[in-house]
Coordinates of C-alpha atoms and ligand atoms in Angstrom, one line a residue:
X1 CA 3.3 23.0 -14.0
X2 CA 0.9 24.8 -12.1
X3 CA 3.8 25.1 -9.1
X4 CA 6.8 25.5 -11.6
X5 CA 7.0 28.9 -10.6
X6 CA 7.8 28.1 -7.1
X7 CA 11.6 26.7 -7.4
X8 CA 11.2 25.9 -3.7
X9 CA 9.9 22.5 -3.5
X10 CA 10.1 19.5 -1.3
X11 CA 7.8 18.8 1.4
X12 CA 5.1 18.6 3.1
X13 CA 4.3 17.3 6.3
X14 CA 2.0 15.7 7.8
X15 CA 1.4 14.2 11.3
X16 CA -0.1 15.5 14.5
X17 CA 2.5 15.0 17.2
X18 CA 0.9 15.9 20.8
X19 CA 1.7 19.4 21.1
X20 CA 3.4 18.9 24.4
X21 CA 5.7 16.3 22.7
X22 CA 6.8 19.4 20.0
X23 CA 7.0 22.0 23.0
X24 CA 10.7 21.4 23.3
X25 CA 11.9 23.2 19.7
X26 CA 15.4 24.3 20.4
X27 CA 14.9 27.7 18.6
X28 CA 12.7 28.9 21.7
X29 CA 15.4 28.7 23.8
X30 CA 17.7 30.7 21.9
X31 CA 18.1 34.4 22.6
X32 CA 20.3 37.2 21.9
X33 CA 22.1 39.1 24.7
X34 CA 22.1 42.5 23.3
X35 CA 21.5 45.5 25.8
X36 CA 18.3 46.4 24.7
X37 CA 17.0 43.1 25.7
X38 CA 17.4 43.5 29.2
X39 CA 15.9 47.0 29.0
X40 CA 12.8 47.7 30.4
X41 CA 9.7 49.2 28.8
X42 CA 6.3 50.1 29.2
X43 CA 3.9 50.4 26.7
X44 CA 1.3 53.1 28.2
X45 CA -2.9 53.6 27.1
X46 CA -2.2 51.0 24.0
X47 CA -5.2 49.0 22.9
X48 CA -4.2 45.4 23.4
X49 CA -5.4 42.8 20.9
X50 CA -4.7 39.9 22.6
X51 CA -5.3 37.2 20.5
X52 CA -5.8 35.0 23.2
X53 CA -8.4 32.0 23.2
X54 CA -11.4 34.6 24.3
X55 CA -10.1 37.0 21.6
X56 CA -10.1 39.7 24.7
X57 CA -9.1 43.6 23.7
X58 CA -7.9 45.6 26.2
X59 CA -8.5 49.4 26.5
X60 CA -6.2 51.8 27.1
X61 CA -3.9 49.2 28.9
X62 CA 0.0 49.3 29.9
X63 CA 2.2 46.3 28.9
X64 CA 5.4 45.8 30.9
X65 CA 8.4 44.2 28.9
X66 CA 11.5 43.1 30.9
X67 CA 14.4 40.4 30.2
X68 CA 12.6 40.0 26.8
X69 CA 9.2 38.7 27.9
X70 CA 6.2 40.3 28.7
X71 CA 5.7 41.0 32.8
X72 CA 2.4 42.0 32.8
X73 CA -0.9 44.0 31.3
X74 CA -2.2 46.5 33.4
X75 CA 0.4 45.7 36.2
X76 CA 2.7 48.7 37.9
X77 CA 5.2 50.4 35.8
X78 CA 9.0 49.9 37.2
X79 CA 10.5 52.9 37.9
X80 CA 13.3 52.2 35.7
X81 CA 10.9 51.7 32.3
X82 CA 11.5 53.6 29.3
X83 CA 8.2 54.7 27.8
X84 CA 6.5 54.2 25.0
X85 CA 3.7 56.0 24.2
X86 CA 0.8 54.1 23.1
X87 CA -2.4 56.1 23.1
X88 CA -4.6 55.5 19.9
X89 CA -2.7 52.9 18.8
X90 CA -3.1 48.8 18.9
X91 CA -1.0 46.0 20.0
X92 CA -0.9 42.9 18.6
X93 CA 1.3 40.0 18.9
X94 CA 4.4 39.7 16.2
X95 CA 3.3 37.5 12.9
X96 CA 4.1 33.9 12.2
X97 CA 4.9 33.0 8.3
X98 CA 4.3 29.8 7.8
X99 CA 6.0 29.2 4.5
X100 CA 9.0 30.7 3.8
X101 CA 12.1 29.8 1.6
X102 CA 15.0 32.0 3.2
X103 CA 18.0 32.6 1.1
X104 CA 21.8 31.1 2.9
X105 CA 24.9 32.3 2.8
X106 CA 26.7 30.7 -0.3
X107 CA 23.8 29.8 -2.4
X108 CA 20.2 30.9 -2.7
X109 CA 18.9 27.6 -2.7
X110 CA 20.2 24.2 -3.9
X111 CA 16.4 23.9 -5.1
X112 CA 15.8 26.4 -6.9
X113 CA 17.2 26.5 -10.5
X114 CA 19.3 29.4 -9.9
X115 CA 22.1 29.5 -12.4
X116 CA 24.7 31.6 -9.8
X117 CA 25.9 31.1 -6.5
X118 CA 24.9 34.0 -4.5
X119 CA 26.9 35.6 -2.4
X120 CA 25.0 37.3 0.7
X121 CA 26.3 40.3 2.2
X122 CA 25.1 39.4 5.6
X123 CA 22.4 37.6 7.6
X124 CA 20.8 40.6 8.8
X125 CA 20.0 41.6 5.2
X126 CA 17.7 38.7 4.7
X127 CA 16.2 39.0 8.0
X128 CA 15.4 43.0 7.8
X129 CA 12.2 42.6 5.6
X130 CA 10.5 40.0 8.3
X131 CA 11.3 42.0 11.3
X132 CA 10.8 45.6 9.7
X133 CA 7.2 43.8 8.8
X134 CA 6.5 42.4 12.2
X135 CA 7.2 39.0 11.3
X136 CA 8.9 37.6 14.6
X137 CA 8.6 34.0 13.7
X138 CA 9.1 32.3 10.7
X139 CA 8.4 28.4 9.1
X140 CA 11.6 27.4 7.0
X141 CA 10.3 24.7 4.7
X142 CA 13.4 23.6 2.6
X143 CA 15.8 24.2 5.5
X144 CA 19.2 23.4 4.9
X145 CA 22.4 23.5 7.2
X146 CA 22.8 27.1 7.1
X147 CA 19.7 27.9 8.6
X148 CA 21.0 27.0 11.7
X149 CA 23.6 29.2 11.2
X150 CA 21.2 31.6 10.9
X151 CA 19.2 31.2 13.9
X152 CA 22.4 30.9 16.0
X153 CA 23.3 34.4 14.5
X154 CA 19.9 35.6 15.6
X155 CA 20.3 33.7 19.0
X156 CA 23.4 35.4 19.9
X157 CA 22.0 38.4 19.5
X158 CA 24.4 39.6 16.7
X159 CA 21.3 39.7 13.7
X160 CA 17.8 40.8 14.8
X161 CA 15.6 38.4 12.8
X162 CA 12.9 36.0 13.1
X163 CA 12.6 32.9 15.4
X164 CA 12.9 30.2 12.8
X165 CA 11.5 26.7 12.7
X166 CA 13.1 24.5 10.3
X167 CA 11.7 21.6 8.3
X168 CA 13.5 19.1 6.4
X169 CA 12.3 18.4 3.1
X170 CA 12.0 14.9 1.7
X171 CA 11.5 14.0 -2.1
X172 CA 10.8 11.0 -4.4
X173 CA 12.7 10.5 -7.5
X174 CA 16.2 11.1 -8.5
X175 CA 17.3 14.7 -7.8
X176 CA 19.6 16.5 -5.0
X177 CA 18.9 16.5 -1.5
X178 CA 17.0 14.3 0.9
X179 CA 15.9 11.5 -1.8
X180 CA 13.6 8.3 -0.7
X181 CA 11.9 6.1 -2.8
X182 CA 11.3 3.0 -0.5
X183 CA 9.8 2.7 2.9
X184 CA 12.9 2.1 4.6
X185 CA 14.7 5.0 2.8
X186 CA 11.8 7.0 3.7
X187 CA 11.9 6.2 7.7
X188 CA 16.0 6.4 7.5
X189 CA 15.7 10.3 5.8
X190 CA 13.2 10.9 9.1
X191 CA 15.7 9.8 11.2
X192 CA 18.4 11.6 9.8
X193 CA 16.5 15.0 9.7
X194 CA 15.9 14.1 13.0
X195 CA 19.5 13.8 14.4
X196 CA 20.5 16.5 12.6
X197 CA 18.7 18.9 14.4
X198 CA 15.3 19.6 12.4
X199 CA 12.1 19.8 14.1
X200 CA 10.1 19.2 11.1
X201 CA 9.6 17.2 7.9
X202 CA 8.1 18.4 4.9
X203 CA 7.0 16.1 2.4
X204 CA 7.0 16.5 -1.5
X205 CA 5.4 15.7 -4.3
X206 CA 7.2 12.8 -6.1
X207 CA 7.5 10.7 -3.1
X208 CA 5.3 7.7 -4.3
X209 CA 2.6 6.4 -2.0
X210 CA 4.3 3.6 0.4
X211 CA 7.1 5.8 0.8
X212 CA 5.2 8.6 1.7
X213 CA 3.2 6.8 4.4
X214 CA 6.2 5.6 5.7
X215 CA 7.8 9.2 5.8
X216 CA 4.5 10.5 7.8
X217 CA 4.6 7.3 10.0
X218 CA 7.7 7.6 11.0
X219 CA 8.0 11.4 11.7
X220 CA 4.6 10.8 14.1
X221 CA 6.8 7.9 15.9
X222 CA 9.9 10.9 15.9
X223 CA 7.7 13.5 17.5
X224 CA 8.2 15.2 14.2
X225 CA 5.0 17.3 12.4
X226 CA 4.8 17.0 8.7
X227 CA 3.8 19.3 6.5
X228 CA 3.6 19.5 2.7
X229 CA 2.4 18.6 -0.7
X230 CA -0.2 16.0 -1.6
X231 CA 2.4 13.6 -3.9
X232 CA 1.4 13.1 -7.2
X233 CA 1.3 9.4 -6.5
X234 CA -2.3 10.0 -5.1
X235 CA -3.4 11.6 -7.8
X236 CA -7.7 11.2 -7.7
X237 CA -7.4 9.3 -4.2
X238 CA -6.9 12.4 -1.9
X239 CA -8.4 10.3 1.0
X240 CA -5.5 7.4 1.3
X241 CA -3.1 10.4 1.4
X242 CA -4.5 12.1 4.5
X243 CA -3.4 9.6 6.9
X244 CA -2.5 10.4 10.7
X245 CA 0.6 12.5 11.2
X246 CA -0.1 14.1 7.9
X247 CA -0.4 17.5 9.6
X248 CA -1.1 20.1 7.6
X249 CA -1.3 20.7 3.7
X250 CA 1.0 23.4 2.4
X251 CA -0.6 25.3 -0.8
X252 CA -4.7 25.1 -1.5
X253 CA -3.7 24.2 -5.5
X254 CA -2.3 20.9 -3.6
X255 CA -6.1 20.1 -3.5
X256 CA -7.0 21.8 -6.4
X257 CA -5.0 19.6 -8.4
X258 CA -7.1 17.0 -6.7
X259 CA -10.2 18.3 -8.3
X260 CA -11.1 17.8 -12.0
X261 CA -13.7 20.5 -12.3
X262 CA -12.8 22.8 -9.6
X263 CA -16.0 22.6 -8.0
X264 CA -17.4 23.5 -4.7
X265 CA -18.3 20.0 -3.8
X266 CA -14.9 18.5 -4.1
X267 CA -13.5 21.8 -1.7
X268 CA -16.4 20.6 0.6
X269 CA -14.9 17.1 0.4
X270 CA -11.7 18.2 0.8
X271 CA -12.9 20.2 3.9
X272 CA -14.5 17.1 5.3
X273 CA -11.5 14.9 4.9
X274 CA -9.1 17.2 6.3
X275 CA -11.2 18.0 9.3
X276 CA -11.6 14.3 9.8
X277 CA -8.0 13.5 10.1
X278 CA -7.1 16.8 11.7
X279 CA -5.0 18.2 8.7
X280 CA -4.9 22.1 9.0
X281 CA -4.2 24.0 5.6
X282 CA -1.9 26.7 4.8
X283 CA -3.2 28.3 1.7
X284 CA -0.7 30.5 0.5
X285 CA -2.7 32.2 -1.6
X286 CA -0.1 35.3 -2.4
X287 CA 2.2 32.9 -4.7
X288 CA -0.8 32.0 -6.9
X289 CA -1.7 35.8 -7.5
X290 CA 2.0 36.2 -8.3
X291 CA 1.9 33.5 -10.8
X292 CA -1.0 34.7 -12.4
X293 CA 0.3 38.0 -12.5
X294 CA 3.6 37.1 -13.6
X295 CA 1.9 34.7 -16.3
X296 CA -0.2 37.9 -17.8
X297 CA 3.3 39.8 -17.7
X298 CA 6.1 41.1 -15.7
X299 CA 5.0 44.7 -15.6
X300 CA 3.2 44.3 -11.8
X301 CA 6.4 42.6 -10.5
X302 CA 8.7 45.4 -12.0
X303 CA 6.8 48.2 -10.4
X304 CA 6.7 46.3 -7.2
X305 CA 8.3 48.6 -4.1
X306 CA 9.4 46.1 -1.8
X307 CA 11.8 44.4 -4.7
X308 CA 14.5 47.2 -3.4
X309 CA 14.8 44.9 -0.4
X310 CA 15.3 41.7 -2.5
X311 CA 19.2 41.0 -3.4
X312 CA 20.4 42.1 -6.9
X313 CA 21.1 38.5 -8.0
X314 CA 17.5 37.3 -7.0
X315 CA 16.1 40.1 -8.6
X316 CA 17.5 39.7 -11.9
X317 CA 16.3 35.9 -11.3
X318 CA 12.9 37.3 -10.9
X319 CA 13.1 39.6 -13.9
X320 CA 15.4 37.9 -16.7
X321 CA 14.9 33.9 -16.0
X322 CA 11.2 34.2 -14.4
X323 CA 9.6 30.5 -15.0
X324 CA 5.9 31.7 -14.5
X325 CA 6.1 33.8 -17.4
X326 CA 8.5 31.9 -19.6
X327 CA 6.4 30.6 -22.5
X328 CA 3.3 32.0 -21.1
X329 CA 0.1 32.3 -22.8
X330 CA -3.5 32.8 -22.4
X331 CA -4.2 29.4 -21.4
X332 CA -1.8 29.4 -18.6
X333 CA -3.4 32.8 -17.4
X334 CA -6.9 31.2 -17.9
X335 CA -5.8 27.9 -15.9
X336 CA -3.9 30.1 -12.9
X337 CA -7.1 32.2 -12.5
X338 CA -9.4 29.2 -12.1
X339 CA -7.1 28.0 -9.4
X340 CA -7.0 31.2 -8.1
X341 CA -10.6 31.2 -7.6
X342 CA -10.8 27.4 -6.5
X343 CA -8.3 28.5 -3.5
X344 CA -10.9 31.2 -2.4
X345 CA -13.6 28.8 -2.2
X346 CA -11.3 26.2 -0.3
X347 CA -10.6 28.5 2.2
X348 CA -14.2 29.2 2.7
X349 CA -15.1 25.7 2.7
X350 CA -12.3 24.6 5.2
X351 CA -13.3 27.5 7.5
X352 CA -16.8 26.2 7.5
X353 CA -15.7 23.1 8.0
X354 CA -13.8 23.9 11.3
X355 CA -10.4 23.2 9.8
X356 CA -7.4 25.3 11.3
X357 CA -6.2 27.9 8.2
X358 CA -2.6 29.4 9.0
X359 CA -1.2 32.3 7.2
X360 CA 1.9 31.1 4.8
X361 CA 3.3 33.0 1.5
X362 CA 6.0 31.0 0.0
X363 CA 8.5 34.0 0.6
X364 CA 11.7 33.5 -1.6
X365 CA 9.4 32.8 -4.9
X366 CA 9.6 35.3 -7.3
X367 CA 7.0 38.5 -6.7
X368 CA 6.9 37.2 -2.9
X369 CA 9.2 39.4 -0.9
X370 CA 9.9 38.7 3.0
X371 CA 7.9 40.0 5.1
X372 CA 6.0 42.3 3.2
X373 CA 3.9 39.5 1.4
X374 CA 2.8 38.2 4.8
X375 CA 0.3 41.3 4.9
X376 CA -0.9 40.7 1.0
X377 CA -1.5 36.9 2.4
X378 CA -3.7 38.5 5.5
X379 CA -5.4 40.6 3.0
X380 CA -6.2 37.9 0.6
X381 CA -7.3 35.6 3.5
X382 CA -9.7 38.2 4.3
X383 CA -11.0 38.3 0.6
X384 CA -11.6 35.2 0.6
X385 CA -14.1 35.2 3.5
X386 CA -12.1 35.1 7.1
X387 CA -12.9 37.6 9.2
X388 CA -10.0 40.1 10.2
X389 CA -10.0 38.2 13.7
X390 CA -9.8 35.0 12.0
X391 CA -6.9 36.3 9.8
X392 CA -4.9 37.4 12.5
X393 CA -5.1 34.4 14.6
X394 CA -3.9 32.5 11.4
X395 CA -0.8 34.7 11.9
X396 CA -0.2 34.7 15.6
X397 CA -2.4 31.8 17.9
X398 CA -3.2 29.2 15.6
X399 CA 0.5 28.9 14.2
X400 CA 1.6 29.1 17.5
X401 CA 0.2 26.1 18.5
X402 CA 0.8 23.9 15.1
X403 CA 4.6 24.9 16.0
X404 CA 4.0 23.9 19.6
X405 CA 5.4 27.5 21.0
X406 CA 2.1 28.7 22.0
X407 CA 3.2 28.8 25.4
X408 CA 6.1 31.2 24.6
X409 CA 4.7 33.5 21.8
X410 CA 1.4 33.8 19.3
X411 CA -0.6 35.8 21.9
X412 CA -0.1 39.0 24.0
X413 CA 0.0 37.6 27.6
X414 CA 2.1 37.9 30.5
X415 CA 4.8 35.1 30.6
X416 CA 5.1 35.0 26.5
X417 CA 8.1 36.4 24.8
X418 CA 7.8 39.8 23.5
X419 CA 7.3 39.5 20.2
X420 CA 4.9 42.4 19.2
X421 CA 3.6 45.2 16.7
X422 CA 2.4 48.1 17.6
X423 CA 0.2 49.6 14.9
X424 CA -1.1 53.4 14.4
X425 CA -4.8 51.8 13.6
X426 CA -7.3 48.8 14.5
X427 CA -6.9 45.6 12.1
X428 CA -9.5 44.2 13.7
X429 CA -11.6 46.7 11.7
X430 CA -9.3 46.7 8.6
X431 CA -7.2 44.0 7.8
X432 CA -4.8 46.5 6.1
X433 CA -3.5 48.4 9.1
X434 CA -1.3 45.5 10.1
X435 CA 0.9 47.5 7.3
X436 CA 0.7 50.8 9.9
X437 CA 3.9 49.7 11.6
X438 CA 4.8 52.1 14.7
X439 CA 7.3 49.9 16.2
X440 CA 8.1 46.1 16.4
X441 CA 9.4 44.2 19.5
X442 CA 11.4 41.5 18.6
X443 CA 12.2 39.2 21.2
X444 CA 12.2 42.1 23.4
X445 CA 14.4 44.4 21.1
X446 CA 12.4 48.0 20.5
X447 CA 12.8 48.9 16.7
X448 CA 10.5 52.0 16.4
X449 CA 9.7 53.5 13.0
X450 CA 12.6 55.4 12.5
X451 CA 14.7 52.4 13.1
X452 CA 12.9 50.3 11.4
X453 CA 12.8 52.7 8.2
X454 CA 17.0 53.4 8.6
X455 CA 17.1 49.4 8.6
X456 CA 15.4 49.2 5.2
X457 CA 16.7 52.1 3.5
X458 CA 20.3 50.9 4.7
X459 CA 19.3 47.8 3.0
X460 CA 17.8 48.9 -0.4
X461 CA 21.1 51.3 -0.4
X462 CA 23.3 48.3 0.1
X463 CA 21.2 46.7 -2.9
X464 CA 21.5 49.0 -5.1
X465 CA 25.2 49.3 -5.0
X466 CA 25.5 45.5 -5.2
X467 CA 23.2 45.8 -8.6
X468 CA 25.8 48.3 -9.8
X469 CA 28.5 46.3 -8.7
X470 CA 27.2 43.1 -11.0
X471 CA 26.4 44.9 -13.5
X472 CA 29.9 46.0 -14.3
X473 CA 30.7 42.0 -13.6
X474 CA 30.8 38.8 -15.3
X475 CA 28.4 36.5 -13.7
X476 CA 30.6 33.5 -13.6
X477 CA 32.8 36.0 -11.2
X478 CA 30.0 34.9 -8.4
Ligands
LIG501 ZN1 7.3 26.7 -0.7

């Protein structure tokens, strides 16, 4: 039941294709053509946390941005540049959330037990919370055709949103979606996902051993990296699941499930196995914390400020049909608290073993609000033992590398896309400072604080209006 709260489901992913072979991800070639992106900007006197391999920090630097790209660091300022005063501020790369579930038009998500179709007012409304929080790249882990449409809207410049990497989820059993229960079906599912344009494969919990291995192997052959769950069929034999090309395990609790006593010894054993196999980890600590919170009561969720940026029908689902809360009791709470404790020790063990850890949230699950939650995750990673610099790397350079787009985003360097966050305070001192956003560049488009606030209050207003409307309507009409 531990993952029941997350209706998302599907997929994991494995495999390590050579980075070069992944570097042609098509979403990197989609850029909007709005006027703002043609403008020249110069951020003056700003402290630049480059997040490059040498962890360089430039004091009082000038960053010039033109045609969506960073043109220079401490180079000349073009005469036509719009000047942004960076005095006393800090510039970091735009953040990457490596585990999200974005609602697509017409329905929330086929894999979510939603009882009603949700009609969204616009793609912009689901993307605004990301860009308002400086999240400029997202990894959608149960991608559907509708996500290509969203990506195109962003690419055309009609919507201000993050870059989107899309993973197709392959599951075993007999549910809806991409189901495979034999190795040939598994291989075919991978090839079809590739033909449909997905760049990554997510493996999920009900795949049998042979099919899982076939999926991972085929993904390797197709140059698709694999992320996802450790299937239940590997219970007690995690070492058999960590095969070449299983590139990343999603959720620390996928390892917790594999430990009888949740011991440090197991955490260290898993870390060794992951290190040997080159399997990265997205701990998604925030989703477990929310699961425990909701198992106790829904009070914290009800009081969540960012709830106003969630579509009212999703709010309603979270508050009135909450699987984490339904039928809860002290046993469930105690179990979840033990897993949270283990997850933290697992992160420590993986860090010590040198396994790359990347930040992901499972945004879209109840309580985990798009964009806002990534800052929670960074904080939790630091609480679990990462330094603030390591936490920042987990949401910038490292995931860019895993996705194969590190030549384009993930650091503040000349030639890269201008996905940037201007902060009022230094996040290397205190990771919570990533929330002190003064402005965001997304694909070369500048959103200052006032514009971000306007977008957010606009969205909150629309959600309130929609809630009132739904309140007077019968569910069935939607
Ligand atoms: Zn998920």
